Short mmCIF file of C-alpha atoms in Angstrom, two decimals:
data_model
loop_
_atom_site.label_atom_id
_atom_site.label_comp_id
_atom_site.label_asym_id
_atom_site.label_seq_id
_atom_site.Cartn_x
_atom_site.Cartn_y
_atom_site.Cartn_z
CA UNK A 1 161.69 109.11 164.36
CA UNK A 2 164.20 110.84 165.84
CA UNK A 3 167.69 109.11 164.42
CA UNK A 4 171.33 109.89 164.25
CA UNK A 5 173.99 108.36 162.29
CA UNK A 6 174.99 106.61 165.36
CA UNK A 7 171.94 104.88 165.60
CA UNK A 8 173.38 101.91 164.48
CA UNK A 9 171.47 99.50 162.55
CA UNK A 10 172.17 95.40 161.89
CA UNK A 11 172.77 94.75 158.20
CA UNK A 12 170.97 92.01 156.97
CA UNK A 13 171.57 88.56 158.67
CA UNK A 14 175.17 89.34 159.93
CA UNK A 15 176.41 91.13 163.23
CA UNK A 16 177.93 94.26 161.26
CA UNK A 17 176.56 97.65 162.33
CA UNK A 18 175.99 100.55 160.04
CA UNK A 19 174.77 104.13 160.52
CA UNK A 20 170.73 104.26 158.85
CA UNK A 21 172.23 106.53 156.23
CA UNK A 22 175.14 105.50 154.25
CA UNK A 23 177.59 108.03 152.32
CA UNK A 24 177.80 107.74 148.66
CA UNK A 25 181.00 108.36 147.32
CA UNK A 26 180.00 108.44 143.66
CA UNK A 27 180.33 112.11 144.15
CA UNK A 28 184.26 112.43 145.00
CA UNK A 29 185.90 113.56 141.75
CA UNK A 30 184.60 115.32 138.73
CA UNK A 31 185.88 112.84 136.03
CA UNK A 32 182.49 112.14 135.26
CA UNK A 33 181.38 116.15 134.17
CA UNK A 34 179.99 116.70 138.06
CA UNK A 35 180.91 116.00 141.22
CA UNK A 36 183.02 117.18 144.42
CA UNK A 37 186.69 118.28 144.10
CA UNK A 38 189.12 116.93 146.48
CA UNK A 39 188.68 119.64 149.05
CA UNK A 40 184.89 119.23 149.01
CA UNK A 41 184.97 115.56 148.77
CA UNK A 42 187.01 116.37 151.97
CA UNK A 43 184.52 117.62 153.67
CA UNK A 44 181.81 115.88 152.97
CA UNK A 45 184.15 112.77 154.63
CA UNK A 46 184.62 114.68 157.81
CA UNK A 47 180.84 115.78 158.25
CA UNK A 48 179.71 112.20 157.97
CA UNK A 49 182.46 110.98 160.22
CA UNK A 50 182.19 113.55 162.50
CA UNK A 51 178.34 113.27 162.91
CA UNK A 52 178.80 109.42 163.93
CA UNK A 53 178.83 107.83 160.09
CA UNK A 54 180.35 104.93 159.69
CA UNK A 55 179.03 103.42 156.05
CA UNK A 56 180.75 104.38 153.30
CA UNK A 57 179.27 103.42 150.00
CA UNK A 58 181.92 103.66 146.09
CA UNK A 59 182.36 101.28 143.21
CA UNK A 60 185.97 100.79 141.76
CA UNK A 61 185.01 102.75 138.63
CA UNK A 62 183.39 105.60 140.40
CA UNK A 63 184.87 108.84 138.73
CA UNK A 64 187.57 106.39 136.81
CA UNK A 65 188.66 105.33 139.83
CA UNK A 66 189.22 108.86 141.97
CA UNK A 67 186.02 108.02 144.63
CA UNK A 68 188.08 105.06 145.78
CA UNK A 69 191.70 106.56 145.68
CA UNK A 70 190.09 109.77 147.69
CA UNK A 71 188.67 107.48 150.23
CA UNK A 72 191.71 106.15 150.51
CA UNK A 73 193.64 109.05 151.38
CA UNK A 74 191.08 110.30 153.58
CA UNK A 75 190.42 107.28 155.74
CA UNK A 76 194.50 107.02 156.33
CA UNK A 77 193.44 107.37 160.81
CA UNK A 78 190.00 105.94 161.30
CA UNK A 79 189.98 102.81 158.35
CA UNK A 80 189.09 100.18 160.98
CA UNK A 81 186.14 102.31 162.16
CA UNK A 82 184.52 102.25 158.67
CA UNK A 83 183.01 100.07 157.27
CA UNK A 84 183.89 100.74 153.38
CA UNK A 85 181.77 99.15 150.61
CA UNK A 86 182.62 98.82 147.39
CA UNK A 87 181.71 96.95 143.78
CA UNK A 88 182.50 94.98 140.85
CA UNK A 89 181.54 94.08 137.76
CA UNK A 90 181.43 97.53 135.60
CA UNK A 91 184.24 97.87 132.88
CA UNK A 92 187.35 98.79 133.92
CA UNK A 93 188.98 98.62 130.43
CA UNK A 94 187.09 99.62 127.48
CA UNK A 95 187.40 96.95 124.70
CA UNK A 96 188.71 94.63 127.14
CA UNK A 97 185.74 91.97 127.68
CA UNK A 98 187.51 90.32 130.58
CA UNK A 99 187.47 93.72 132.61
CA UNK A 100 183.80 93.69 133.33
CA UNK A 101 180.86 91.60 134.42
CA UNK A 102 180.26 89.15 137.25
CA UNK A 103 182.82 86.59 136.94
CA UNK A 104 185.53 85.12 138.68
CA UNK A 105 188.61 86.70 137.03
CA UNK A 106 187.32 90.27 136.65
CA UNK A 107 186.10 89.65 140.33
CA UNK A 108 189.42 89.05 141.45
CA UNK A 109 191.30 91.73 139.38
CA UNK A 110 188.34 94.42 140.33
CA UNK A 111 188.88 93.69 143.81
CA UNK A 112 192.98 93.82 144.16
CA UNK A 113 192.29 97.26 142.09
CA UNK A 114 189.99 98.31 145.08
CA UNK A 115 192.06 97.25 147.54
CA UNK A 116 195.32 99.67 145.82
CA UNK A 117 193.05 102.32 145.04
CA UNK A 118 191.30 102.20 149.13
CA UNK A 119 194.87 102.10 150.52
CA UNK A 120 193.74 98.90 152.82
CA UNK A 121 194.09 95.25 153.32
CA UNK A 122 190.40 94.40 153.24
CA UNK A 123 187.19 95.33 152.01
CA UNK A 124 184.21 95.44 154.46
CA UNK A 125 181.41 94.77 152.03
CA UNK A 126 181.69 94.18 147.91
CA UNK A 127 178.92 93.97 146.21
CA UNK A 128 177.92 92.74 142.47
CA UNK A 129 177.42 96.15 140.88
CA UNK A 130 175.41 94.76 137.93
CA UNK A 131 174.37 91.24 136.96
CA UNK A 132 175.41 90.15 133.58
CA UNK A 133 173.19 87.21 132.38
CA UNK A 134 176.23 85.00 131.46
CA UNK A 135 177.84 83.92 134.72
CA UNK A 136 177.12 81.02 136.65
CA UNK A 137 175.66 81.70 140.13
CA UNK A 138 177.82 79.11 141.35
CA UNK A 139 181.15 80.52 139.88
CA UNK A 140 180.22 83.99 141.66
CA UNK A 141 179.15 82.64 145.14
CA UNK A 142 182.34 80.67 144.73
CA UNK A 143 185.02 82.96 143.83
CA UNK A 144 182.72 85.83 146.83
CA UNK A 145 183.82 83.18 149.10
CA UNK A 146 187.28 82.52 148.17
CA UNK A 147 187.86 86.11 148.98
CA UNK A 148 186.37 85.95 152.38
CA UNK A 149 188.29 82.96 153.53
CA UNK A 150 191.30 85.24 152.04
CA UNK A 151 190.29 87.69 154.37
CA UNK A 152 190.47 90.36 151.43
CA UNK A 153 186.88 90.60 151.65
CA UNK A 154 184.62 90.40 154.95
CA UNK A 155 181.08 90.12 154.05
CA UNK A 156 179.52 89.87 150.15
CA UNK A 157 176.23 91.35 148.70
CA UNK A 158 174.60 91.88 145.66
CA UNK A 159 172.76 95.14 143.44
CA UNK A 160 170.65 95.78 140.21
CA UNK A 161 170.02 91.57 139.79
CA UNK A 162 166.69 90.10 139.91
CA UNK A 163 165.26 88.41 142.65
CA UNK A 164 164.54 85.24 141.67
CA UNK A 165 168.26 84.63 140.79
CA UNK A 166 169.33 86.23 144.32
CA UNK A 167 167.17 84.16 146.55
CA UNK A 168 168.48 81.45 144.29
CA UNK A 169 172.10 82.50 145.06
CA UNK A 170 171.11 82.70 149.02
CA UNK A 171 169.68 79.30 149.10
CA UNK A 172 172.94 77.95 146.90
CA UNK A 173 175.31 79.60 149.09
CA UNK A 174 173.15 78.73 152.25
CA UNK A 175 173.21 74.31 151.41
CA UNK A 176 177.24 74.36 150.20
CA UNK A 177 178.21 76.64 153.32
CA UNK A 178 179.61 79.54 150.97
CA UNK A 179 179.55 83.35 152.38
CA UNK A 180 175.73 84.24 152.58
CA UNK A 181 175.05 87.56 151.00
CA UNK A 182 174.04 90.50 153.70
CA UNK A 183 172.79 93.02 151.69
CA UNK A 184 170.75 94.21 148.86
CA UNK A 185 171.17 97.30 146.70
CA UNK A 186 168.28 98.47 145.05
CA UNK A 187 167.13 101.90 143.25
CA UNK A 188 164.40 102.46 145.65
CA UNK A 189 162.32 106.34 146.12
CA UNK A 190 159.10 107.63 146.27
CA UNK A 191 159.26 107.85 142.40
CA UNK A 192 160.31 103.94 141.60
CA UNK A 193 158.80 101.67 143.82
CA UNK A 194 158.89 98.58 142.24
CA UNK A 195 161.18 97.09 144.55
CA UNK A 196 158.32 96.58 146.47
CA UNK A 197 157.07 93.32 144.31
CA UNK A 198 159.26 91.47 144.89
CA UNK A 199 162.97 92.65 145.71
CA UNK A 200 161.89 93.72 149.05
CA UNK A 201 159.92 90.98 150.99
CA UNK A 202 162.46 88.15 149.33
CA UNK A 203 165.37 90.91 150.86
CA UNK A 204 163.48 90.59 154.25
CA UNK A 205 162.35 86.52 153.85
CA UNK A 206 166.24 85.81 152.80
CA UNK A 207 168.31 87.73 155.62
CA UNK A 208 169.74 90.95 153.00
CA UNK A 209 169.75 94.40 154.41
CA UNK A 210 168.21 96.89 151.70
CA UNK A 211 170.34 99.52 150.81
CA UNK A 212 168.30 101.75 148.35
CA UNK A 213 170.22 104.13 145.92
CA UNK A 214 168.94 106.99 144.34
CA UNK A 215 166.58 107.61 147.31
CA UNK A 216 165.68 111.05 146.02
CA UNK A 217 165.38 109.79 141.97
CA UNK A 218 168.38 111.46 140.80
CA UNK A 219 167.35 114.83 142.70
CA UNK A 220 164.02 114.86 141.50
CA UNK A 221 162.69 114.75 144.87
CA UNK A 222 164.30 117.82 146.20
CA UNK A 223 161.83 119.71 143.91
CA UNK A 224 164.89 121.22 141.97
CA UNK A 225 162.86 120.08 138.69
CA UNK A 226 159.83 121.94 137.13
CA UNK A 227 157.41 120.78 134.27
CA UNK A 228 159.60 123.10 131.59
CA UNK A 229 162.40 120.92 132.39
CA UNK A 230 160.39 118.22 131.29
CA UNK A 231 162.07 119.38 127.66
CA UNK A 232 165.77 118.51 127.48
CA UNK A 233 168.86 120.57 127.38
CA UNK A 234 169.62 120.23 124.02
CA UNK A 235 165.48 120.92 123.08
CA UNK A 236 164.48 116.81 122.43
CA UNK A 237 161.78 115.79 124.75
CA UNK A 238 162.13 113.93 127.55
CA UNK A 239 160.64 110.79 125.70
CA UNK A 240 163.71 110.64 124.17
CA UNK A 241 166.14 109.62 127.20
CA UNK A 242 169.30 111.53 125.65
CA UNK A 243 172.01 112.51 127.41
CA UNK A 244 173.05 115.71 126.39
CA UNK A 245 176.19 116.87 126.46
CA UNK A 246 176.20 119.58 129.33
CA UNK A 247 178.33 117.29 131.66
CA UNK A 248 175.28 118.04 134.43
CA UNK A 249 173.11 115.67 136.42
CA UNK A 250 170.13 117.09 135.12
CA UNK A 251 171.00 115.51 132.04
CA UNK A 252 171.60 112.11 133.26
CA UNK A 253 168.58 112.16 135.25
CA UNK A 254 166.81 113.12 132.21
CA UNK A 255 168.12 109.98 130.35
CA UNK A 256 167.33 107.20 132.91
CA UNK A 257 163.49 108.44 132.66
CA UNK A 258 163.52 109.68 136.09
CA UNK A 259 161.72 113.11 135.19
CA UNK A 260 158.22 112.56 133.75
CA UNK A 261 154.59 113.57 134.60
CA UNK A 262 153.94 111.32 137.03
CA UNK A 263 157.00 111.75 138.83
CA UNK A 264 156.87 115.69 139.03
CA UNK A 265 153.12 114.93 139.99
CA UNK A 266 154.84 112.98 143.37
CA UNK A 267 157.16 115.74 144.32
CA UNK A 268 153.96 117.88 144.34
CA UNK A 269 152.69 116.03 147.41
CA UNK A 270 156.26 115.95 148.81
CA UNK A 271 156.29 119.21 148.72
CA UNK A 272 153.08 119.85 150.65
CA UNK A 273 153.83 117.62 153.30
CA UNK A 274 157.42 119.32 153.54
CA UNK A 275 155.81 122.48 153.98
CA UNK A 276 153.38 121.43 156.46
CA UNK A 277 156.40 119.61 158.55
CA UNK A 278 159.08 122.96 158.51
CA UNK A 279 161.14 120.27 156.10
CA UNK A 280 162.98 120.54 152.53
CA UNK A 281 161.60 118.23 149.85
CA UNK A 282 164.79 116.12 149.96
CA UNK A 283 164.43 115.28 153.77
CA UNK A 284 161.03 114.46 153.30
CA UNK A 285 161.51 111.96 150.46
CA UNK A 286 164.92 109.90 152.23
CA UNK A 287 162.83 109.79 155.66
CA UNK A 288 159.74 108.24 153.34
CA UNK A 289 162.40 105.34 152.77
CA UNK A 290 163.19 105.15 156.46
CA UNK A 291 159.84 104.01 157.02
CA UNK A 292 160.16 100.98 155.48
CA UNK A 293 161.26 98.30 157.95
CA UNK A 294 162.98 96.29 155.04
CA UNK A 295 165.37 99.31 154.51
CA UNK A 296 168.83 99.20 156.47
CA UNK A 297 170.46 102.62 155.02
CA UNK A 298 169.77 104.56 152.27
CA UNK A 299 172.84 105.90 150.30
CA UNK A 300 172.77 109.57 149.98
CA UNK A 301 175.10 111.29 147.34
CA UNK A 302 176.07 115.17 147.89
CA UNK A 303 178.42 117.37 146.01
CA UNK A 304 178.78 120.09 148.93
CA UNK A 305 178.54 119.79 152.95
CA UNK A 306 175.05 122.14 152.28
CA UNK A 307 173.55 119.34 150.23
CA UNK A 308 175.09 116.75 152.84
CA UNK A 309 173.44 118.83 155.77
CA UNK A 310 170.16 119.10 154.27
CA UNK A 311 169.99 115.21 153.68
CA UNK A 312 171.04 114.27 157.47
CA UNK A 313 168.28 116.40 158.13
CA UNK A 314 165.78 113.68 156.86
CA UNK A 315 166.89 111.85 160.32
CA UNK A 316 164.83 114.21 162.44
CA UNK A 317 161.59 113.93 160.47
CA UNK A 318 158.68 112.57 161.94
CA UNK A 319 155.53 112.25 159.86
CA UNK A 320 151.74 111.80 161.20
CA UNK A 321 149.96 108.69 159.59
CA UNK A 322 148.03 110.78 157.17
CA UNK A 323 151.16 112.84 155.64
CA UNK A 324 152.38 108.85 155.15
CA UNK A 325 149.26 107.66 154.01
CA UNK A 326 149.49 110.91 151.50
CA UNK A 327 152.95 109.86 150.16
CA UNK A 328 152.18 106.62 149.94
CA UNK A 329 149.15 106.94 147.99
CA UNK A 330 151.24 109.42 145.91
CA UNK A 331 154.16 106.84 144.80
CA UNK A 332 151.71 103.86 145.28
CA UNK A 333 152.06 100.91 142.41
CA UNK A 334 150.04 98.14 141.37
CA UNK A 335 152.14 95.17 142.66
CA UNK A 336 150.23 92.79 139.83
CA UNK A 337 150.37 89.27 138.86
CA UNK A 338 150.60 87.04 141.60
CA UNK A 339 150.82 89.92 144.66
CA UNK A 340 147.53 91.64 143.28
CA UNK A 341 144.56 88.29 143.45
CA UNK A 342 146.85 86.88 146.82
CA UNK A 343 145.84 90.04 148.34
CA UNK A 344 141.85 89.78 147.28
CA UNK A 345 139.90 88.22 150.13
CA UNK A 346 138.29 85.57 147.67
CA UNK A 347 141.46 84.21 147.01
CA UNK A 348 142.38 84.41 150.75
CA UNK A 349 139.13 82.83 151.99
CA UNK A 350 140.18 79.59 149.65
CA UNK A 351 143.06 78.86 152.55
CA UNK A 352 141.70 80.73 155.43
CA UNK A 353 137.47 80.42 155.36
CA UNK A 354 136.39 83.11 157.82
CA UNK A 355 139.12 82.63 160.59
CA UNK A 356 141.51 85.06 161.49
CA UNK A 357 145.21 83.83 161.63
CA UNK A 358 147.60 86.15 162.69
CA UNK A 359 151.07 86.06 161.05
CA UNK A 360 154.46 87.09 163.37
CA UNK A 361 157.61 87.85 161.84
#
């Protein structure tokens, strides 16, 4: 494969250009019981840059608000050569039921707090960080494009929303002449693959660029993990999703479910297929999400430049079709109910008979 972070890619249906792996900036500032202190968040920054990274990937509540204000002091000389995404619709006010979710006033107010906390006139990309099941589709599309005839705001996108109601947004913003959406955020690995129902082909069919996070399942993938951590910190099994109260990633990872039999059972064949390539685990799992031609950029998330290292690493991997075909048969899902009988050749021979149509994309 053979890529560097100045391999530029398209994103989605615009004309912006982003490095295959994005920076996650999640990581800048420990208000959150982990994460990079301003020196390290630093250098994490400069490594990126240096290296040819352009995509730059925070939320306005990242570490209460410290990933954004960091990024703003630290792209003070190259802003214009970044492209800097960020979200809203998480809580910026607890209690405060107007400071979250996806509509148009705590749009508005999240994204004038982005633009203080970033130090810059404009946004490159905002997403929706989280879809809320109350707000019109209309009154988002809308208010996304107020902001980008603004200019506050240059291209829109969307994360964790289902994709019946983003296609639906596309179409909608597609017939009134609204901003289109460009990109797709999705938690996408070797570990959760469901993405691949449906999010991904109606991400390809409707012109988004996926941008998977958590490509390495909340560091399960780097092997870090054994079966006895399959028992929580504080001695309840992993069954029971609880955070504990360590302040650790382990422990968050242990609540969202991302540690379990099966999953530990993947990093197995990761880590045969690492060994067998001179790789680490963790480059061997983000360069499995390269290979999917839906995927724009993966966002990686390191607390030190040895973690970041490691990860740009996965750009030099090249695997042989049967250490794929081994991963993929390792992570592999059943796609069911309607993906599963359109795929059996009875149902195909109802539209096709016996003749062979080739489809080009």
């Amino acid at each position: 494969m053979s890529l560097t972070l100045d391999s530029y890619r398209l994103l989605g249906r615009s004309g912006l250009r982003v490095s295959p792996l994005a920076l996650g900036a999640a990581t800048f500032g420990t208000e959150w019981g982990w994460g990079a202190e301003q020196d390290e968040a630093r250098k994490l920054f400069d490594l990126y840059v240096e290296r040819g990274g352009n995509f730059i990937d925070t939320a306005s509540t990242y570490t209460n608000g410290s990933s954004e204000r960091l990024l703003g002091e630290f792209t003070r000389d190259n802003r214009e050569s970044l492209v800097l995404a960020t979200k809203y619709s998480t809580l910026r006010r607890p209690g405060d039921p107007n400071s979250g979710g996806n509509h148009r006033k705590t749009l508005f107010a999240s994204v004038e707090t982005s633009l203080r906390q970033l130090n810059t006139d404009y946004i490159d990309l905002l997403y929706l960080h989280l879809w809320d099941f109350t707000t019109p589709v209309e009154e988002i599309l809308r208010g996304m494009d107020d902001l980008v005839r603004q200019g506050k705001v240059l291209y829109v996108a969307i994360s964790n929303s289902p994709a019946w109601q983003v296609s639906r947004m596309q179409a909608i913003a597609d017939l009134r002449g609204w901003s289109p959406l460009v990109a797709l955020q999705i938690e996408y690995n070797l570990i959760e693959r469901t993405g691949e129902r449906d999010l991904i082909p109606m991400a390809r069919e409707m012109g988004l660029g996926v941008i998977p996070w958590s490509p390495l399942a909340g560091g399960v993938l780097t092997g870090k993990y054994s079966r006895h951590d399959l028992t929580a910190a504080d001695g309840e099994g992993v069954e029971g999703r609880t955070v504990t109260a360590d302040g650790t990633r382990r422990s968050v990872t242990i609540a969202n479910g991302a540690l379990t039999e099966r999953s530990l059972a993947i990093v197995d064949v990761v880590k045969e297929v690492a060994a067998e390539l001179g790789r680490t685990p963790a480059q061997t799992g983000l360069a499995w999400t390269l290979q999917n031609p839906g995927v724009t950029a993966p966002v990686i998330g390191a607390r030190t430049a040895a973690q970041l290292e490691d990860n740009l690493g996965a750009l030099d991997v090249d695997f042989t079709a049967s250490q794929l075909a081994r991963l993929d048969e390792a992570g592999a899902i059943e796609l069911g109910f309607p993906h599963d009988v359109l795929a059996r050749d009875t149902t195909r021979a109802l539209t096709r008979g016996d003749m062979r149509i080739e489809a080009r994309r």
